[in-house]
């Protein structure tokens, strides 16, 4: 099969990402344009799905890239984790918009003498995480991405996956494990303190 | 014993641990490995709830231009600031002559409140430039009343005061005069609520004698912020409206 080629292609992809991250971090406006070109749709879609408002989503997207540029020195180039980093920033911006909306609603409830509900804004459905994971699964390349989708989303036994994709069972097992390990390293960024 | 590699841990996370009892025993006692297994398990769970197909929407055309423009603006601003700090430390800024007398500027911005403060300052320091500017300025045009409302209690509609929107020098000012309202253990805050029932702005704190003026803008009024509301607020960590409105009225021209 194409495992060797696949691994090579992946390494090249990772190297290219690292280079892009390094150029971005060092202040290259071309790198900014490239990052925008590649990931603005991901950022915009996360915002759109989370906020359900095209205008707010556009606003958030703009803030995310301006803010990413402003804190580019915090991007660790070695990790090749630009999308997770961007989605982390997007989450913060989305949360800000949600908090503003919630406050506004609560103020009005207060003014209308309706008892406001105590506590923090309602929890954000984890659209960001889901879209990012789907994006990262895509980035694993084939056949690894298909193996993971079949194994986890469709919950197929590994034997069946091997048969469907015409791969040896050992290869399927290895794709599943390596895929998980790769995803873990790329998703790490999201939950920590991304710049706001 | 050395730690099993991540792939092995991924296998454990997935439960296909055939023939790996050593590894299992290790993970059971190793905090770092068991954390990794838990992490990998979470990743697997995250994949299982992710969409099968990723349908991304493209942001509107022209957004990148706006992003670049904003970045350019911010970088220019920070350069100007840097230069200001480098070339002109605070004394130089303080010495640069103001374009108009301090008192006059204060009046422009604050209207009667600023003028009262200016006059008070002049009383204390007669002969200083600030006082001179106040006393020698031609009488300012009288403020024009644009709109007003009674301020009534919400429940029994009892008259408690008036709010008047004044215009002077193309500046709008909301002047509030009320009876002594009970602030309880907190303070009184003046708000403008929007007619749409969705938006509100805080104008500031009402003085204990019930007489305060607040700068507003015609744009705010045009936007529908015409309901004057005074609330009782506690000294707490909640900047938003407490919900405890004492009086209210809608500005009418």
Coordinates of C-alpha atoms in Angstrom, one line a residue:
Chain A
X1 CA 0.0 0.0 0.0
X2 CA 0.9 3.6 0.1
X3 CA 2.0 3.8 3.7
X4 CA 5.6 4.9 3.0
X5 CA 4.4 7.5 0.6
X6 CA 1.7 8.5 3.0
X7 CA 4.1 9.0 5.8
X8 CA 6.4 11.0 3.6
X9 CA 3.6 13.2 2.4
X10 CA 2.6 13.8 6.0
X11 CA 6.1 14.7 7.1
X12 CA 6.4 17.2 4.3
X13 CA 3.0 18.6 5.2
X14 CA 4.1 19.0 8.9
X15 CA 7.4 20.5 7.8
X16 CA 5.6 23.0 5.6
X17 CA 3.2 23.9 8.4
X18 CA 6.1 24.5 10.8
X19 CA 7.7 26.8 8.2
X20 CA 4.5 28.7 7.8
X21 CA 4.1 29.0 11.6
X22 CA 7.7 30.2 11.9
X23 CA 7.2 32.8 9.2
X24 CA 3.9 33.9 10.7
X25 CA 5.5 34.2 14.1
X26 CA 8.4 36.3 12.8
X27 CA 6.0 38.8 11.3
X28 CA 5.6 38.0 7.6
X29 CA 2.5 39.5 6.1
X30 CA 2.6 37.0 3.3
X31 CA 2.4 34.2 5.9
X32 CA -0.6 36.1 7.4
X33 CA -2.3 36.0 4.0
X34 CA -1.5 32.3 3.7
X35 CA -2.8 31.5 7.1
X36 CA -6.0 33.4 6.3
X37 CA -6.3 31.7 3.0
X38 CA -6.1 28.2 4.6
X39 CA -8.0 28.7 7.8
X40 CA -10.4 31.6 7.5
X41 CA -13.2 29.3 6.4
X42 CA -12.6 27.1 9.5
X43 CA -12.6 30.1 11.8
X44 CA -15.6 31.7 10.1
X45 CA -17.6 28.5 10.2
X46 CA -16.9 27.9 13.9
X47 CA -18.1 31.4 14.6
X48 CA -21.1 31.1 12.3
X49 CA -22.2 27.8 13.8
X50 CA -21.7 29.0 17.4
X51 CA -23.3 32.4 17.0
X52 CA -25.8 31.8 14.2
X53 CA -25.4 35.3 12.9
X54 CA -23.4 36.1 9.8
X55 CA -22.5 39.6 10.9
X56 CA -21.2 38.5 14.3
X57 CA -19.3 35.7 12.7
X58 CA -17.7 38.1 10.3
X59 CA -16.8 40.4 13.2
X60 CA -15.4 37.5 15.2
X61 CA -13.3 36.3 12.2
X62 CA -11.8 39.7 11.8
X63 CA -11.0 39.9 15.5
X64 CA -9.5 36.5 15.5
X65 CA -7.0 37.2 12.8
X66 CA -6.1 40.7 14.1
X67 CA -5.6 39.2 17.5
X68 CA -3.6 36.2 16.2
X69 CA -1.4 38.7 14.4
X70 CA -1.0 40.8 17.5
X71 CA 0.1 37.8 19.6
X72 CA 2.0 35.9 16.9
X73 CA 5.0 35.6 19.1
X74 CA 3.0 33.2 21.4
X75 CA 2.6 30.7 18.5
X76 CA 5.1 28.0 19.0
X77 CA 6.3 27.2 15.5
X78 CA 7.5 23.7 16.2
X79 CA 4.0 22.4 16.9
X80 CA 2.4 23.0 13.6
X81 CA -0.7 23.7 15.4
X82 CA -2.0 26.8 13.7
X83 CA -5.6 25.7 13.2
X84 CA -6.0 24.6 16.9
X85 CA -4.4 27.9 18.0
X86 CA -6.8 29.9 15.8
X87 CA -9.8 27.9 16.9
X88 CA -8.7 28.5 20.5
X89 CA -8.7 32.3 19.9
X90 CA -12.1 31.9 18.1
X91 CA -13.5 30.3 21.1
X92 CA -12.6 33.2 23.3
X93 CA -14.0 35.7 20.9
X94 CA -17.2 33.6 20.5
X95 CA -17.5 33.4 24.3
X96 CA -17.1 37.2 24.5
X97 CA -20.0 37.7 22.1
X98 CA -22.1 35.2 24.0
X99 CA -21.4 36.9 27.3
X100 CA -22.4 40.3 25.8
X101 CA -25.6 38.8 24.4
X102 CA -26.4 37.2 27.7
X103 CA -25.7 40.3 29.7
X104 CA -27.9 42.3 27.4
X105 CA -30.7 39.8 27.8
X106 CA -30.3 39.7 31.5
X107 CA -30.3 43.4 31.8
X108 CA -33.6 43.5 29.9
X109 CA -35.0 40.8 32.0
X110 CA -33.9 42.8 35.1
X111 CA -35.5 46.0 33.7
X112 CA -38.7 44.2 32.9
X113 CA -38.8 43.1 36.5
X114 CA -38.5 39.5 35.5
X115 CA -36.3 37.6 37.9
X116 CA -33.1 37.1 36.1
X117 CA -31.5 33.7 36.1
X118 CA -28.5 33.7 38.3
X119 CA -25.1 32.4 37.3
X120 CA -22.9 32.5 34.2
X121 CA -23.9 32.4 30.6
X122 CA -25.3 29.1 29.3
X123 CA -22.6 26.7 28.3
X124 CA -21.4 26.9 24.8
X125 CA -22.2 23.9 22.7
X126 CA -18.9 22.6 21.6
X127 CA -19.1 23.4 17.9
X128 CA -15.5 24.7 17.9
X129 CA -14.1 21.5 19.2
X130 CA -16.2 19.4 16.8
X131 CA -15.3 21.3 13.7
X132 CA -11.6 21.5 14.7
X133 CA -11.5 17.7 15.3
X134 CA -13.2 17.1 11.9
X135 CA -10.7 19.4 10.3
X136 CA -7.7 17.7 12.0
X137 CA -9.0 14.2 11.0
X138 CA -9.1 15.5 7.3
X139 CA -5.6 16.7 7.7
X140 CA -4.4 13.2 8.6
X141 CA -4.7 12.3 5.0
X142 CA -5.9 9.0 3.5
X143 CA -6.4 6.3 4.3
X144 CA -5.8 7.3 8.0
X145 CA -8.7 9.8 8.0
X146 CA -11.1 7.2 6.7
X147 CA -9.9 4.6 9.1
X148 CA -10.5 6.9 12.0
X149 CA -13.9 8.0 10.8
X150 CA -15.0 4.4 10.4
X151 CA -13.6 3.4 13.7
X152 CA -15.0 6.2 15.8
X153 CA -17.8 8.0 14.1
X154 CA -19.4 4.9 12.6
X155 CA -18.1 2.6 15.3
X156 CA -17.1 -0.2 13.0
X157 CA -14.9 -3.1 14.2
X158 CA -11.4 -2.9 13.0
X159 CA -11.8 -6.2 11.1
X160 CA -14.6 -4.7 9.1
X161 CA -12.6 -1.6 8.4
X162 CA -9.7 -3.7 7.1
X163 CA -12.0 -5.5 4.8
X164 CA -13.8 -2.4 3.5
X165 CA -10.6 -0.5 2.8
X166 CA -8.6 -3.6 1.6
X167 CA -6.0 -3.0 4.3
X168 CA -4.2 -5.6 6.5
X169 CA -5.7 -5.6 10.0
X170 CA -2.3 -4.6 11.5
X171 CA -2.2 -1.6 9.3
X172 CA -5.7 -0.5 10.4
X173 CA -4.8 -0.9 14.1
X174 CA -1.6 1.1 13.5
X175 CA -3.5 3.9 11.7
X176 CA -6.0 4.1 14.5
X177 CA -3.3 4.4 17.2
X178 CA -1.0 6.7 15.3
X179 CA -4.0 8.8 14.3
X180 CA -5.0 9.2 17.9
X181 CA -1.5 10.1 19.0
X182 CA -1.2 12.7 16.2
X183 CA -4.6 14.2 17.0
X184 CA -3.8 14.5 20.6
X185 CA -0.7 16.5 19.9
X186 CA -2.6 18.8 17.6
X187 CA -5.6 19.3 19.8
X188 CA -3.6 20.1 22.9
X189 CA -3.5 23.7 22.0
X190 CA -7.2 24.3 22.1
X191 CA -7.9 24.0 25.8
X192 CA -5.0 26.0 27.1
X193 CA -4.8 29.7 27.4
X194 CA -4.9 30.9 23.8
X195 CA -4.5 34.7 23.3
X196 CA -7.7 36.6 23.5
Chain B
X1 CA 10.3 0.2 34.1
X2 CA 10.3 2.5 31.1
X3 CA 7.1 4.1 30.0
X4 CA 5.3 2.4 27.1
X5 CA 5.3 4.5 23.9
X6 CA 2.3 6.6 23.0
X7 CA 1.0 4.2 20.4
X8 CA 0.9 1.4 23.0
X9 CA -1.0 3.8 25.3
X10 CA -3.4 4.5 22.4
X11 CA -4.0 0.8 22.2
X12 CA -4.7 0.7 25.9
X13 CA -7.0 3.7 25.6
X14 CA -9.0 1.8 23.0
X15 CA -9.2 -1.3 25.1
X16 CA -7.3 -3.6 22.7
X17 CA -4.8 -4.6 25.3
X18 CA -4.2 -8.2 24.3
X19 CA -0.9 -9.5 25.8
X20 CA 0.0 -6.2 27.4
X21 CA -0.5 -6.9 31.1
X22 CA 2.9 -5.4 31.9
X23 CA 1.8 -2.1 30.3
X24 CA -1.5 -2.2 32.0
X25 CA 0.1 -2.7 35.3
X26 CA 2.5 0.2 34.7
X27 CA -0.3 2.6 33.6
X28 CA -2.3 1.7 36.7
X29 CA 0.6 3.1 38.9
X30 CA 2.0 5.8 36.6
X31 CA 0.2 9.2 36.8
X32 CA 1.7 10.5 33.6
X33 CA 0.9 7.5 31.6
X34 CA -2.6 7.2 32.9
X35 CA -3.2 10.9 32.1
X36 CA -2.0 10.2 28.6
X37 CA -4.4 7.3 28.3
X38 CA -7.2 9.4 29.5
X39 CA -6.3 12.1 27.0
X40 CA -6.2 9.7 24.2
X41 CA -9.6 8.4 25.3
X42 CA -10.9 11.9 25.2
X43 CA -9.5 12.4 21.7
X44 CA -11.3 9.2 20.5
X45 CA -14.5 10.4 22.1
X46 CA -14.1 13.8 20.4
X47 CA -13.6 12.1 17.1
X48 CA -16.8 10.0 17.6
X49 CA -18.9 13.1 18.0
X50 CA -17.3 15.1 15.2
X51 CA -19.1 15.6 11.9
X52 CA -18.4 13.1 9.3
X53 CA -18.1 15.7 6.6
X54 CA -16.7 19.1 7.1
X55 CA -18.8 21.7 5.4
X56 CA -17.1 25.0 5.7
X57 CA -18.6 28.4 4.8
X58 CA -16.2 30.9 3.3
X59 CA -16.1 34.3 5.0
X60 CA -17.4 37.2 2.8
X61 CA -15.0 38.6 0.2
X62 CA -13.1 41.7 1.3
X63 CA -12.8 40.6 4.9
X64 CA -9.1 40.1 4.6
X65 CA -8.7 43.7 3.3
X66 CA -10.5 44.9 6.5
X67 CA -8.3 42.8 8.7
X68 CA -5.1 44.2 7.0
X69 CA -6.5 47.7 7.3
X70 CA -7.2 47.2 11.1
X71 CA -3.7 45.7 11.6
X72 CA -2.2 48.7 9.7
X73 CA -4.1 51.1 11.9
X74 CA -3.1 49.5 15.1
X75 CA 0.5 49.3 14.1
X76 CA 0.5 52.9 13.1
X77 CA -1.1 53.9 16.4
X78 CA 1.4 51.9 18.4
X79 CA 4.3 53.5 16.4
X80 CA 2.9 57.0 17.1
X81 CA 2.7 56.1 20.8
X82 CA 6.2 54.7 20.8
X83 CA 7.5 57.8 19.2
X84 CA 5.6 60.0 21.7
X85 CA 7.2 58.1 24.5
X86 CA 10.6 58.2 23.0
X87 CA 10.7 61.8 21.8
X88 CA 8.3 63.6 24.1
X89 CA 8.1 62.4 27.6
X90 CA 5.2 63.7 29.7
X91 CA 6.7 67.2 30.7
X92 CA 6.9 68.1 27.0
X93 CA 3.3 67.1 26.4
X94 CA 2.2 69.0 29.5
X95 CA 4.0 72.2 28.3
X96 CA 2.5 72.2 24.9
X97 CA 0.0 75.0 24.8
X98 CA -3.6 73.9 24.8
X99 CA -5.6 75.1 21.9
X100 CA -8.1 76.8 24.1
X101 CA -8.2 77.7 27.8
X102 CA -8.6 74.8 30.1
X103 CA -11.8 76.1 31.6
X104 CA -13.4 76.6 28.3
X105 CA -12.5 73.1 27.2
X106 CA -14.0 71.8 30.4
X107 CA -17.2 73.7 29.8
X108 CA -17.5 72.4 26.2
X109 CA -17.3 68.9 27.5
X110 CA -19.3 69.0 30.6
X111 CA -21.6 71.9 30.3
X112 CA -23.1 73.3 33.5
X113 CA -21.3 70.8 35.7
X114 CA -17.9 71.8 34.3
X115 CA -18.8 75.4 34.5
X116 CA -19.8 75.1 38.1
X117 CA -16.5 73.4 38.8
X118 CA -14.6 76.1 36.9
X119 CA -16.4 78.8 38.8
X120 CA -15.6 77.1 42.1
X121 CA -11.9 76.9 41.1
X122 CA -12.0 80.6 40.1
X123 CA -13.4 81.5 43.5
X124 CA -10.5 79.8 45.2
X125 CA -7.8 81.0 42.9
X126 CA -8.8 84.4 41.7
X127 CA -6.5 85.9 39.1
X128 CA -5.3 82.7 37.8
X129 CA -5.8 82.1 34.1
X130 CA -8.5 79.5 34.6
X131 CA -10.6 82.0 36.5
X132 CA -9.9 84.8 34.1
X133 CA -11.1 82.7 31.2
X134 CA -14.3 81.9 33.0
X135 CA -15.2 85.4 33.9
X136 CA -14.2 87.1 30.7
X137 CA -15.8 84.7 28.2
X138 CA -18.9 86.0 26.4
X139 CA -22.0 84.6 27.9
X140 CA -22.6 81.2 26.4
X141 CA -25.8 80.6 24.4
X142 CA -28.5 79.4 26.8
X143 CA -29.2 75.7 26.6
X144 CA -32.3 74.7 24.7
X145 CA -34.7 72.2 26.0
X146 CA -35.2 69.4 23.4
X147 CA -37.3 66.9 25.3
X148 CA -38.4 66.1 28.8
X149 CA -40.3 63.6 30.9
X150 CA -41.7 63.2 34.3
X151 CA -40.0 60.6 36.4
X152 CA -42.7 58.5 38.2
X153 CA -42.5 55.5 40.4
X154 CA -43.2 52.3 38.5
X155 CA -45.9 50.9 40.7
X156 CA -48.0 53.9 41.9
X157 CA -47.0 56.4 39.2
X158 CA -46.0 59.0 41.8
X159 CA -44.2 62.0 40.6
X160 CA -40.6 61.9 41.8
X161 CA -38.8 64.3 39.5
X162 CA -38.0 65.4 35.9
X163 CA -35.4 64.5 33.3
X164 CA -34.7 67.1 30.6
X165 CA -32.7 66.7 27.4
X166 CA -30.8 70.0 26.8
X167 CA -28.8 71.1 23.8
X168 CA -26.0 73.6 24.0
X169 CA -23.2 74.2 21.5
X170 CA -24.4 71.2 19.6
X171 CA -23.9 69.0 22.7
X172 CA -26.7 67.1 24.3
X173 CA -27.0 66.8 28.0
X174 CA -29.5 65.0 30.1
X175 CA -30.3 66.9 33.2
X176 CA -32.0 64.9 36.0
X177 CA -33.7 66.5 39.0
X178 CA -35.5 64.2 41.5
X179 CA -36.8 64.2 45.0
X180 CA -34.6 62.5 47.5
X181 CA -34.8 58.8 46.4
X182 CA -33.9 56.1 48.8
X183 CA -30.6 54.6 47.7
X184 CA -30.7 52.0 50.5
X185 CA -27.2 50.9 51.4
X186 CA -26.0 51.4 47.8
X187 CA -26.3 54.2 45.2
X188 CA -28.6 55.4 42.4
X189 CA -27.7 54.8 38.8
X190 CA -29.2 56.6 35.8
X191 CA -29.8 54.6 32.6
X192 CA -31.2 55.2 29.2
X193 CA -33.2 52.2 28.0
X194 CA -33.9 51.7 24.3
X195 CA -37.5 51.7 23.1
X196 CA -36.8 48.3 21.5
X197 CA -36.7 46.8 24.9
X198 CA -33.4 45.2 24.2
X199 CA -30.6 47.7 24.7
X200 CA -29.6 50.0 27.5
X201 CA -26.7 52.3 28.4
X202 CA -25.6 53.5 31.9
X203 CA -25.2 57.2 32.1
X204 CA -23.7 57.3 35.6
X205 CA -24.4 57.9 39.3
X206 CA -27.1 60.3 40.6
X207 CA -25.8 62.6 43.3
X208 CA -27.4 62.3 46.7
X209 CA -29.2 65.6 46.3
X210 CA -30.9 64.1 43.2
X211 CA -29.4 66.7 40.8
X212 CA -27.0 65.4 38.1
X213 CA -26.4 66.0 34.4
X214 CA -25.0 63.5 32.0
X215 CA -23.5 64.1 28.5
X216 CA -25.4 62.2 25.9
X217 CA -25.6 62.3 22.1
X218 CA -28.3 63.0 19.6
X219 CA -27.4 59.7 17.9
X220 CA -28.3 57.9 21.1
X221 CA -31.7 59.5 21.2
X222 CA -32.2 58.8 17.5
X223 CA -31.3 55.2 18.1
X224 CA -34.3 55.0 20.4
X225 CA -32.6 55.4 23.9
X226 CA -35.4 57.6 25.2
X227 CA -36.5 55.9 28.5
X228 CA -34.9 57.4 31.5
X229 CA -34.6 54.9 34.3
X230 CA -33.1 55.3 37.8
X231 CA -32.1 52.1 39.6
X232 CA -30.9 51.3 43.1
X233 CA -27.6 49.5 42.9
X234 CA -25.5 47.7 45.5
X235 CA -21.7 48.1 45.9
X236 CA -21.2 44.6 44.4
X237 CA -19.3 43.1 41.5
X238 CA -22.2 43.3 39.2
X239 CA -22.0 46.2 36.8
X240 CA -25.3 45.5 35.1
X241 CA -28.7 46.8 36.0
X242 CA -29.9 45.5 39.4
X243 CA -33.5 45.2 38.3
X244 CA -34.5 47.4 41.2
X245 CA -35.9 50.4 39.2
X246 CA -37.2 53.3 41.4
X247 CA -38.5 55.7 38.8
X248 CA -38.9 55.9 35.0
X249 CA -40.1 58.2 32.2
X250 CA -40.0 58.4 28.4
X251 CA -38.5 61.5 26.9
X252 CA -41.0 63.4 24.7
X253 CA -40.1 66.4 22.5

